[in-house]
């Protein structure tokens, strides 16, 4: 899959001391330092049928801030992202709307790519769809079979979780809750013949009217979790302590998707999957979760078409912490526009308040689990100082820092 164009990144200021990036891990419930010289980051991509709503944007912009920080700090970044270009929700939507599923996927992928380009999101080095990764996926499925980790129900192949030691002990939520969430998110806990209700399907045997590929488990198509296990292991260089450094996505992926992805990878490699599991919060509207079923999605492309600046969308989503579930509203955009207008006005002055200290404080706030509300507060204080007549700063230095760390191009 073709990734979107590279983003120009101005050189990071050399006179700034950037601390190690610390991010909150959803499973360890603790801050993890990303001190690795080489960081491999796998961020779960979209299923291409409702791209790109603000929930997507919030997730990819959060990981973009993480990637920008690591790059500015001189750490080498390998970033991979997938596209679930064949899966139940995509096929169901295509059927519902009576459109060809591949055409639907292609059009939505194009829209996603243009939105990511407009938002100045750093593109993945490896941007991989399921269809182009079938060989890698079936290879890992064969490995699972060879290791005795699988069983069939009819033509569907399942992972036998009970063959993996202590999987129940590592569940991120109590079993009862896990079963409910598993069912809500595409699982089939009640299927007769399953050894454990949470066993995920690795390969779905062919059904009439569904796309199919050959595999060691017979004709069919891959399950959701093995797709990401395979693409992550296959596309990123492996570390010594863990297979990859960072697994990321929206918080709706904490369970079962990322849990199963990691469990499968660990069963295959005997190595911890990721050093950190990081998740962005959900975006709601008018007190409700933004979702396709409620019909209350706000799309990035619609905002851009109305003339909303990409930088305003970035800033609006930075006003609250990336890991909090939060509501979207028009006032956020208004506030973001005021912040950008004020920054532009002050950066156009000949004399401005000292900039080195504000950049240093901004970088420190980012290093603490991306404290973007603090960053925006610091920038507001700098504007106030400039408006009060303080001098001694460099507008070029601050503009470059806004671009390289925050993706804000003024
Ligand atoms: Zn995934």
CSV table of C-alpha atoms and ligand atoms in Angstrom, one decimal:
chain,number,residue,atom,x,y,z
A,1,UNK,CA,0.0,0.0,0.0
A,2,UNK,CA,1.3,3.4,-0.9
A,3,UNK,CA,1.9,5.6,2.2
A,4,UNK,CA,1.2,9.3,2.1
A,5,UNK,CA,3.9,11.9,1.3
A,6,UNK,CA,6.7,12.5,3.8
A,7,UNK,CA,6.3,15.5,6.1
A,8,UNK,CA,9.0,18.1,6.2
A,9,UNK,CA,10.4,18.3,9.7
A,10,UNK,CA,12.6,21.3,10.6
A,11,UNK,CA,15.7,20.3,12.5
A,12,UNK,CA,15.0,20.1,16.2
A,13,UNK,CA,16.6,22.9,18.3
A,14,UNK,CA,20.1,21.7,19.5
A,15,UNK,CA,20.1,23.9,22.6
A,16,UNK,CA,17.0,22.1,24.1
A,17,UNK,CA,17.4,19.2,26.6
A,18,UNK,CA,14.7,16.7,25.7
A,19,UNK,CA,14.0,14.2,28.5
A,20,UNK,CA,13.1,10.6,27.7
A,21,UNK,CA,9.5,10.2,26.6
A,22,UNK,CA,7.3,8.6,29.3
A,23,UNK,CA,4.0,7.2,28.2
A,24,UNK,CA,1.2,5.6,30.3
A,25,UNK,CA,0.9,1.9,29.6
A,26,UNK,CA,-2.7,0.6,29.6
A,27,UNK,CA,-1.8,-2.9,30.9
A,28,UNK,CA,1.0,-2.1,33.3
A,29,UNK,CA,-0.9,0.9,34.5
A,30,UNK,CA,2.4,2.8,34.8
A,31,UNK,CA,4.5,5.3,33.0
A,32,UNK,CA,7.0,3.5,30.7
A,33,UNK,CA,10.2,5.3,29.5
A,34,UNK,CA,10.8,5.0,25.8
A,35,UNK,CA,14.6,5.3,26.1
A,36,UNK,CA,15.3,3.0,23.2
A,37,UNK,CA,17.8,4.1,20.6
A,38,UNK,CA,15.7,2.5,17.9
A,39,UNK,CA,11.9,2.7,18.5
A,40,UNK,CA,9.6,0.4,16.5
A,41,UNK,CA,6.0,1.6,16.6
A,42,UNK,CA,3.0,-0.3,15.4
A,43,UNK,CA,-0.2,1.7,15.3
A,44,UNK,CA,-3.4,-0.1,14.4
A,45,UNK,CA,-4.9,1.5,11.3
A,46,UNK,CA,-8.5,1.8,10.1
A,47,UNK,CA,-11.0,-0.6,8.7
A,48,UNK,CA,-11.8,1.4,5.6
A,49,UNK,CA,-15.5,2.2,5.7
A,50,UNK,CA,-16.0,5.4,7.7
A,51,UNK,CA,-12.8,7.3,7.4
A,52,UNK,CA,-11.7,9.7,8.8
A,53,UNK,CA,-13.8,10.7,11.7
A,54,UNK,CA,-12.5,12.8,14.6
A,55,UNK,CA,-12.0,9.7,16.8
A,56,UNK,CA,-9.5,8.4,14.2
A,57,UNK,CA,-7.9,11.8,13.9
A,58,UNK,CA,-7.5,12.0,17.7
A,59,UNK,CA,-5.7,8.7,17.8
A,60,UNK,CA,-3.4,9.2,14.8
A,61,UNK,CA,-2.6,12.8,15.9
A,62,UNK,CA,-1.6,11.5,19.4
A,63,UNK,CA,0.8,8.9,17.9
A,64,UNK,CA,2.1,11.6,15.6
A,65,UNK,CA,3.1,13.7,18.6
A,66,UNK,CA,4.8,10.7,20.0
A,67,UNK,CA,6.7,10.0,16.8
A,68,UNK,CA,7.6,13.7,16.4
A,69,UNK,CA,9.0,13.8,19.9
A,70,UNK,CA,11.1,10.6,19.4
A,71,UNK,CA,12.5,11.9,16.0
A,72,UNK,CA,13.3,15.4,17.5
A,73,UNK,CA,15.2,13.6,20.3
A,74,UNK,CA,17.3,11.8,17.7
A,75,UNK,CA,15.8,8.3,18.3
A,76,UNK,CA,15.5,6.2,15.2
A,77,UNK,CA,11.8,5.5,14.4
A,78,UNK,CA,10.4,2.6,12.5
A,79,UNK,CA,6.7,3.2,12.2
A,80,UNK,CA,4.2,0.6,10.7
A,81,UNK,CA,0.5,0.9,10.3
A,82,UNK,CA,-2.0,-1.6,8.9
A,83,UNK,CA,-5.3,-1.2,7.1
A,84,UNK,CA,-7.9,-3.9,7.8
A,85,UNK,CA,-8.9,-4.0,4.1
A,86,UNK,CA,-10.9,-7.3,4.6
A,87,UNK,CA,-12.9,-7.9,7.7
A,88,UNK,CA,-16.5,-8.5,8.8
A,89,UNK,CA,-17.5,-4.8,9.4
A,90,UNK,CA,-16.2,-3.8,5.9
A,91,UNK,CA,-18.0,-6.6,4.2
A,92,UNK,CA,-21.2,-6.0,6.2
A,93,UNK,CA,-21.2,-2.3,5.4
A,94,UNK,CA,-20.6,-3.0,1.7
A,95,UNK,CA,-23.5,-5.4,1.7
A,96,UNK,CA,-25.8,-3.0,3.5
A,97,UNK,CA,-25.0,-0.2,1.1
A,98,UNK,CA,-25.0,-2.6,-1.9
A,99,UNK,CA,-21.6,-1.5,-3.0
A,100,UNK,CA,-18.5,-3.6,-4.0
A,101,UNK,CA,-16.4,-4.1,-0.8
A,102,UNK,CA,-13.1,-3.5,-2.6
A,103,UNK,CA,-14.4,-0.2,-4.2
A,104,UNK,CA,-15.6,0.9,-0.8
A,105,UNK,CA,-12.2,0.1,0.8
A,106,UNK,CA,-10.3,1.8,-2.0
A,107,UNK,CA,-12.3,5.0,-1.8
A,108,UNK,CA,-12.0,5.1,2.0
A,109,UNK,CA,-8.3,4.5,2.0
A,110,UNK,CA,-7.8,7.3,-0.4
A,111,UNK,CA,-9.9,9.6,1.8
A,112,UNK,CA,-7.9,8.6,4.9
A,113,UNK,CA,-4.6,9.2,3.1
A,114,UNK,CA,-5.7,12.7,2.0
A,115,UNK,CA,-6.9,13.5,5.5
A,116,UNK,CA,-3.6,12.3,7.1
A,117,UNK,CA,-1.7,14.4,4.5
A,118,UNK,CA,-3.7,17.5,5.3
A,119,UNK,CA,-3.2,17.0,9.0
A,120,UNK,CA,0.6,16.8,8.6
A,121,UNK,CA,0.8,13.3,10.1
A,122,UNK,CA,4.1,11.7,9.6
A,123,UNK,CA,3.5,8.7,7.3
A,124,UNK,CA,4.4,5.1,8.3
A,125,UNK,CA,7.4,3.6,6.6
A,126,UNK,CA,5.3,0.5,6.2
A,127,UNK,CA,1.7,1.0,5.4
A,128,UNK,CA,0.3,-2.5,4.9
A,129,UNK,CA,-3.1,-3.9,4.0
A,130,UNK,CA,-4.3,-7.4,5.0
A,131,UNK,CA,-4.7,-8.5,1.4
A,132,UNK,CA,-1.1,-7.7,0.5
A,133,UNK,CA,0.0,-9.4,3.7
A,134,UNK,CA,-1.8,-12.7,3.3
A,135,UNK,CA,1.4,-14.7,2.8
A,136,UNK,CA,2.9,-13.3,6.0
A,137,UNK,CA,-0.4,-13.9,7.9
A,138,UNK,CA,-0.8,-17.5,6.7
A,139,UNK,CA,2.9,-18.2,7.5
A,140,UNK,CA,2.3,-17.2,11.1
A,141,UNK,CA,-0.9,-19.2,11.2
A,142,UNK,CA,1.1,-22.3,10.0
A,143,UNK,CA,3.6,-21.6,12.9
A,144,UNK,CA,0.7,-21.5,15.4
A,145,UNK,CA,-0.6,-24.9,14.0
A,146,UNK,CA,2.9,-26.4,14.1
A,147,UNK,CA,3.3,-25.3,17.7
A,148,UNK,CA,0.0,-27.1,18.6
A,149,UNK,CA,-1.8,-23.9,19.6
A,150,UNK,CA,-4.8,-24.3,17.4
A,151,UNK,CA,-8.0,-26.3,16.8
A,152,UNK,CA,-10.8,-26.4,14.2
A,153,UNK,CA,-14.5,-25.9,14.6
A,154,UNK,CA,-15.8,-26.9,11.2
A,155,UNK,CA,-13.5,-25.0,8.8
A,156,UNK,CA,-12.7,-22.2,11.2
A,157,UNK,CA,-9.3,-22.3,13.0
A,158,UNK,CA,-9.1,-21.0,16.6
A,159,UNK,CA,-6.2,-20.2,18.9
A,160,UNK,CA,-6.4,-22.5,21.9
A,161,UNK,CA,-5.8,-19.9,24.7
A,162,UNK,CA,-5.6,-22.7,27.3
A,163,UNK,CA,-2.4,-23.9,25.6
A,164,UNK,CA,-0.8,-20.5,26.6
A,165,UNK,CA,0.2,-20.4,30.2
A,166,UNK,CA,-1.6,-18.0,32.5
A,167,UNK,CA,-3.6,-16.2,29.9
A,168,UNK,CA,-6.5,-15.7,32.4
A,169,UNK,CA,-4.1,-14.2,34.9
A,170,UNK,CA,-3.0,-11.6,32.4
A,171,UNK,CA,-6.5,-10.5,31.3
A,172,UNK,CA,-6.7,-6.7,31.6
A,173,UNK,CA,-10.3,-6.9,32.9
A,174,UNK,CA,-12.2,-9.6,35.0
A,175,UNK,CA,-13.3,-12.6,32.9
A,176,UNK,CA,-17.1,-11.7,33.0
A,177,UNK,CA,-16.3,-8.3,31.6
A,178,UNK,CA,-13.9,-9.7,29.1
A,179,UNK,CA,-16.6,-12.0,27.7
A,180,UNK,CA,-19.0,-9.1,27.3
A,181,UNK,CA,-16.4,-6.9,25.5
A,182,UNK,CA,-15.2,-9.8,23.4
A,183,UNK,CA,-18.7,-10.3,22.1
A,184,UNK,CA,-19.3,-6.6,21.5
A,185,UNK,CA,-16.1,-6.4,19.4
A,186,UNK,CA,-16.6,-9.1,17.0
A,187,UNK,CA,-15.9,-12.2,19.1
A,188,UNK,CA,-18.0,-15.3,19.3
A,189,UNK,CA,-17.9,-16.5,23.0
A,190,UNK,CA,-21.0,-18.6,22.7
A,191,UNK,CA,-20.0,-20.7,19.8
A,192,UNK,CA,-20.5,-24.4,20.5
A,193,UNK,CA,-17.3,-26.4,20.4
A,194,UNK,CA,-14.9,-23.7,21.6
A,195,UNK,CA,-12.5,-24.8,24.2
A,196,UNK,CA,-12.5,-21.4,25.9
A,197,UNK,CA,-15.1,-18.8,25.1
A,198,UNK,CA,-12.4,-16.2,24.5
A,199,UNK,CA,-10.4,-18.2,22.0
A,200,UNK,CA,-10.0,-15.9,19.0
A,201,UNK,CA,-10.5,-17.1,15.4
A,202,UNK,CA,-7.3,-17.2,13.5
A,203,UNK,CA,-8.7,-18.1,10.1
A,204,UNK,CA,-12.3,-18.1,8.9
A,205,UNK,CA,-13.1,-20.9,6.6
A,206,UNK,CA,-14.6,-19.9,3.2
A,207,UNK,CA,-18.3,-18.9,3.1
A,208,UNK,CA,-20.4,-18.5,0.0
A,209,UNK,CA,-20.0,-14.9,-1.3
A,210,UNK,CA,-17.0,-14.0,0.8
A,211,UNK,CA,-13.5,-13.3,-0.4
A,212,UNK,CA,-11.1,-16.1,0.1
A,213,UNK,CA,-7.4,-17.0,-0.1
A,214,UNK,CA,-5.5,-20.3,0.2
A,215,UNK,CA,-3.9,-21.1,3.5
A,216,UNK,CA,-2.5,-24.1,5.5
A,217,UNK,CA,-5.9,-24.0,7.2
A,218,UNK,CA,-7.8,-24.2,4.0
A,219,UNK,CA,-9.5,-21.5,1.9
A,220,UNK,CA,-10.8,-18.5,3.8
A,221,UNK,CA,-9.7,-15.3,5.2
A,222,UNK,CA,-7.8,-14.1,8.3
A,223,UNK,CA,-9.1,-13.2,11.7
A,224,UNK,CA,-8.6,-9.7,12.9
A,225,UNK,CA,-6.0,-10.2,15.7
A,226,UNK,CA,-3.6,-12.5,13.8
A,227,UNK,CA,-3.5,-9.9,11.0
A,228,UNK,CA,-1.8,-7.3,13.3
A,229,UNK,CA,0.4,-9.9,15.0
A,230,UNK,CA,1.7,-11.0,11.6
A,231,UNK,CA,2.1,-7.5,10.1
A,232,UNK,CA,3.8,-6.1,13.2
A,233,UNK,CA,6.3,-9.0,13.4
A,234,UNK,CA,6.9,-9.1,9.7
A,235,UNK,CA,7.3,-5.4,9.0
A,236,UNK,CA,9.3,-4.1,11.9
A,237,UNK,CA,12.9,-5.0,13.0
A,238,UNK,CA,12.8,-7.0,16.2
A,239,UNK,CA,14.3,-5.8,19.4
A,240,UNK,CA,16.3,-7.7,21.9
A,241,UNK,CA,14.1,-7.2,25.0
A,242,UNK,CA,10.7,-7.1,23.2
A,243,UNK,CA,9.6,-7.8,19.6
A,244,UNK,CA,8.5,-4.2,19.1
A,245,UNK,CA,8.8,-1.1,21.3
A,246,UNK,CA,5.3,0.5,21.1
A,247,UNK,CA,1.9,-0.9,20.2
A,248,UNK,CA,-0.7,1.8,19.8
A,249,UNK,CA,-4.3,2.6,18.9
A,250,UNK,CA,-7.6,3.8,20.3
A,251,UNK,CA,-8.6,2.6,23.8
A,252,UNK,CA,-11.3,0.4,22.2
A,253,UNK,CA,-8.4,-1.8,21.2
A,254,UNK,CA,-7.1,-2.5,24.7
A,255,UNK,CA,-9.3,-5.6,24.8
A,256,UNK,CA,-9.5,-7.9,23.0
A,257,UNK,CA,-7.5,-6.7,20.0
A,258,UNK,CA,-4.2,-5.7,21.4
A,259,UNK,CA,-4.3,-8.3,24.2
A,260,UNK,CA,-4.8,-11.1,21.6
A,261,UNK,CA,-2.3,-9.6,19.2
A,262,UNK,CA,0.3,-9.6,21.9
A,263,UNK,CA,-0.6,-13.0,23.2
A,264,UNK,CA,-0.3,-14.6,19.8
A,265,UNK,CA,3.0,-12.8,19.1
A,266,UNK,CA,4.4,-14.0,22.4
A,267,UNK,CA,3.3,-17.6,21.8
A,268,UNK,CA,5.1,-17.5,18.4
A,269,UNK,CA,8.3,-15.7,19.4
A,270,UNK,CA,8.7,-16.5,23.2
A,271,UNK,CA,9.5,-12.8,23.6
A,272,UNK,CA,7.5,-10.1,25.2
A,273,UNK,CA,5.6,-8.4,22.3
A,274,UNK,CA,5.8,-4.7,23.1
A,275,UNK,CA,7.7,-2.5,25.7
A,276,UNK,CA,4.7,-0.2,25.9
A,277,UNK,CA,1.0,-0.5,25.1
A,278,UNK,CA,-0.4,3.0,24.7
A,279,UNK,CA,-4.0,4.0,23.9
A,280,UNK,CA,-5.7,7.2,23.0
A,281,UNK,CA,-9.1,8.1,24.6
A,282,UNK,CA,-12.4,8.1,22.7
A,283,UNK,CA,-14.0,11.2,21.3
A,284,UNK,CA,-17.8,11.8,21.9
A,285,UNK,CA,-20.3,14.3,20.7
A,286,UNK,CA,-23.2,15.8,22.8
A,287,UNK,CA,-22.6,13.5,25.7
A,288,UNK,CA,-22.6,10.3,23.6
A,289,UNK,CA,-19.8,8.2,22.2
A,290,UNK,CA,-19.2,9.1,18.5
A,291,UNK,CA,-20.1,6.0,16.5
A,292,UNK,CA,-21.3,5.0,13.2
A,293,UNK,CA,-24.4,3.3,14.7
A,294,UNK,CA,-25.5,6.6,16.3
A,295,UNK,CA,-24.8,8.5,13.1
A,296,UNK,CA,-23.0,11.2,15.0
A,297,UNK,CA,-19.6,11.0,13.3
A,298,UNK,CA,-17.8,14.2,12.4
A,299,UNK,CA,-15.4,13.7,9.5
A,300,UNK,CA,-12.1,15.5,9.1
A,301,UNK,CA,-12.7,15.9,5.3
A,302,UNK,CA,-16.0,17.7,6.1
A,303,UNK,CA,-14.3,20.1,8.5
A,304,UNK,CA,-11.5,20.8,6.0
A,305,UNK,CA,-14.1,21.4,3.2
A,306,UNK,CA,-15.7,24.0,5.5
A,307,UNK,CA,-12.4,25.8,5.6
A,308,UNK,CA,-11.3,24.7,9.1
A,309,UNK,CA,-7.5,24.8,9.3
A,310,UNK,CA,-5.7,21.5,9.8
A,311,UNK,CA,-3.7,23.2,12.6
A,312,UNK,CA,-7.0,24.1,14.3
A,313,UNK,CA,-8.1,20.5,14.3
A,314,UNK,CA,-4.7,19.5,15.8
A,315,UNK,CA,-4.9,22.2,18.5
A,316,UNK,CA,-8.5,21.4,19.3
A,317,UNK,CA,-7.6,17.8,20.0
A,318,UNK,CA,-4.7,18.9,22.1
A,319,UNK,CA,-6.8,21.0,24.4
A,320,UNK,CA,-7.5,18.0,26.5
A,321,UNK,CA,-5.2,15.0,27.4
A,322,UNK,CA,-4.9,12.4,24.7
A,323,UNK,CA,-5.7,9.5,27.0
A,324,UNK,CA,-8.9,11.0,28.4
A,325,UNK,CA,-12.3,10.2,26.8
A,326,UNK,CA,-13.6,13.5,25.8
A,327,UNK,CA,-16.4,15.4,24.1
A,328,UNK,CA,-16.0,17.2,20.8
A,329,UNK,CA,-17.8,20.6,20.4
A,330,UNK,CA,-17.6,23.7,18.3
A,331,UNK,CA,-16.2,25.7,21.2
A,332,UNK,CA,-13.0,23.6,21.0
A,333,UNK,CA,-12.5,24.7,17.4
A,334,UNK,CA,-13.2,28.3,18.4
A,335,UNK,CA,-10.6,28.1,21.2
A,336,UNK,CA,-8.1,26.4,18.9
A,337,UNK,CA,-8.6,29.2,16.3
A,338,UNK,CA,-8.1,31.9,18.9
A,339,UNK,CA,-4.9,30.2,20.1
A,340,UNK,CA,-3.6,29.9,16.5
A,341,UNK,CA,-4.5,33.5,15.6
A,342,UNK,CA,-2.8,34.8,18.8
A,343,UNK,CA,0.3,32.8,18.1
A,344,UNK,CA,0.4,34.0,14.5
A,345,UNK,CA,0.0,37.6,15.6
A,346,UNK,CA,2.8,37.4,18.1
A,347,UNK,CA,5.1,35.4,15.9
A,348,UNK,CA,4.8,38.2,13.3
A,349,UNK,CA,6.3,40.8,15.7
A,350,UNK,CA,9.9,42.0,15.5
A,351,UNK,CA,10.5,41.6,19.2
A,352,UNK,CA,9.1,38.7,21.2
A,353,UNK,CA,9.4,37.3,24.8
A,354,UNK,CA,12.3,34.8,25.3
A,355,UNK,CA,11.6,31.6,23.4
A,356,UNK,CA,14.2,29.2,24.6
A,357,UNK,CA,12.6,28.8,28.0
A,358,UNK,CA,9.1,28.3,26.6
A,359,UNK,CA,10.4,25.6,24.2
A,360,UNK,CA,12.3,23.9,27.0
A,361,UNK,CA,9.2,23.8,29.2
A,362,UNK,CA,7.0,22.7,26.3
A,363,UNK,CA,9.3,19.8,25.6
A,364,UNK,CA,9.4,18.8,29.2
A,365,UNK,CA,5.5,18.8,29.3
A,366,UNK,CA,5.4,16.6,26.2
A,367,UNK,CA,7.9,14.2,27.8
A,368,UNK,CA,5.4,13.6,30.7
A,369,UNK,CA,2.9,11.5,28.8
A,370,UNK,CA,2.2,14.2,26.3
A,371,UNK,CA,0.8,16.9,28.5
A,372,UNK,CA,-0.6,19.0,25.7
A,373,UNK,CA,-3.0,21.1,27.8
A,374,UNK,CA,0.2,22.3,29.7
A,375,UNK,CA,1.9,22.9,26.4
A,376,UNK,CA,-0.9,25.2,25.2
A,377,UNK,CA,-1.0,27.0,28.5
A,378,UNK,CA,2.8,27.7,28.2
A,379,UNK,CA,2.3,29.0,24.7
A,380,UNK,CA,-0.5,31.3,26.0
A,381,UNK,CA,1.8,32.6,28.7
A,382,UNK,CA,4.5,33.3,26.2
A,383,UNK,CA,1.9,35.3,24.1
A,384,UNK,CA,1.0,37.3,27.3
A,385,UNK,CA,4.6,38.1,28.0
A,386,UNK,CA,5.2,39.1,24.4
A,387,UNK,CA,2.1,41.3,24.4
A,388,UNK,CA,3.4,42.9,27.6
A,389,UNK,CA,6.5,44.0,25.8
A,390,UNK,CA,9.0,41.4,26.9
A,391,UNK,CA,11.8,40.9,24.4
A,392,UNK,CA,14.8,38.6,23.8
A,393,UNK,CA,13.2,35.7,21.9
A,394,UNK,CA,13.5,34.3,18.4
A,395,UNK,CA,10.4,33.9,16.4
A,396,UNK,CA,12.1,31.5,14.0
A,397,UNK,CA,13.2,29.2,16.9
A,398,UNK,CA,9.6,29.0,18.3
A,399,UNK,CA,8.0,28.5,14.8
A,400,UNK,CA,10.4,25.6,14.1
A,401,UNK,CA,9.7,24.0,17.5
A,402,UNK,CA,5.9,24.3,16.9
A,403,UNK,CA,6.3,22.6,13.6
A,404,UNK,CA,8.7,19.8,14.6
A,405,UNK,CA,7.1,18.9,18.0
A,406,UNK,CA,3.5,19.7,17.5
A,407,UNK,CA,3.0,19.6,13.7
A,408,UNK,CA,1.6,23.2,13.8
A,409,UNK,CA,2.6,25.1,10.7
A,410,UNK,CA,1.7,28.7,10.9
B,1,LIG,ZN1,-4.5,-4.0,14.9
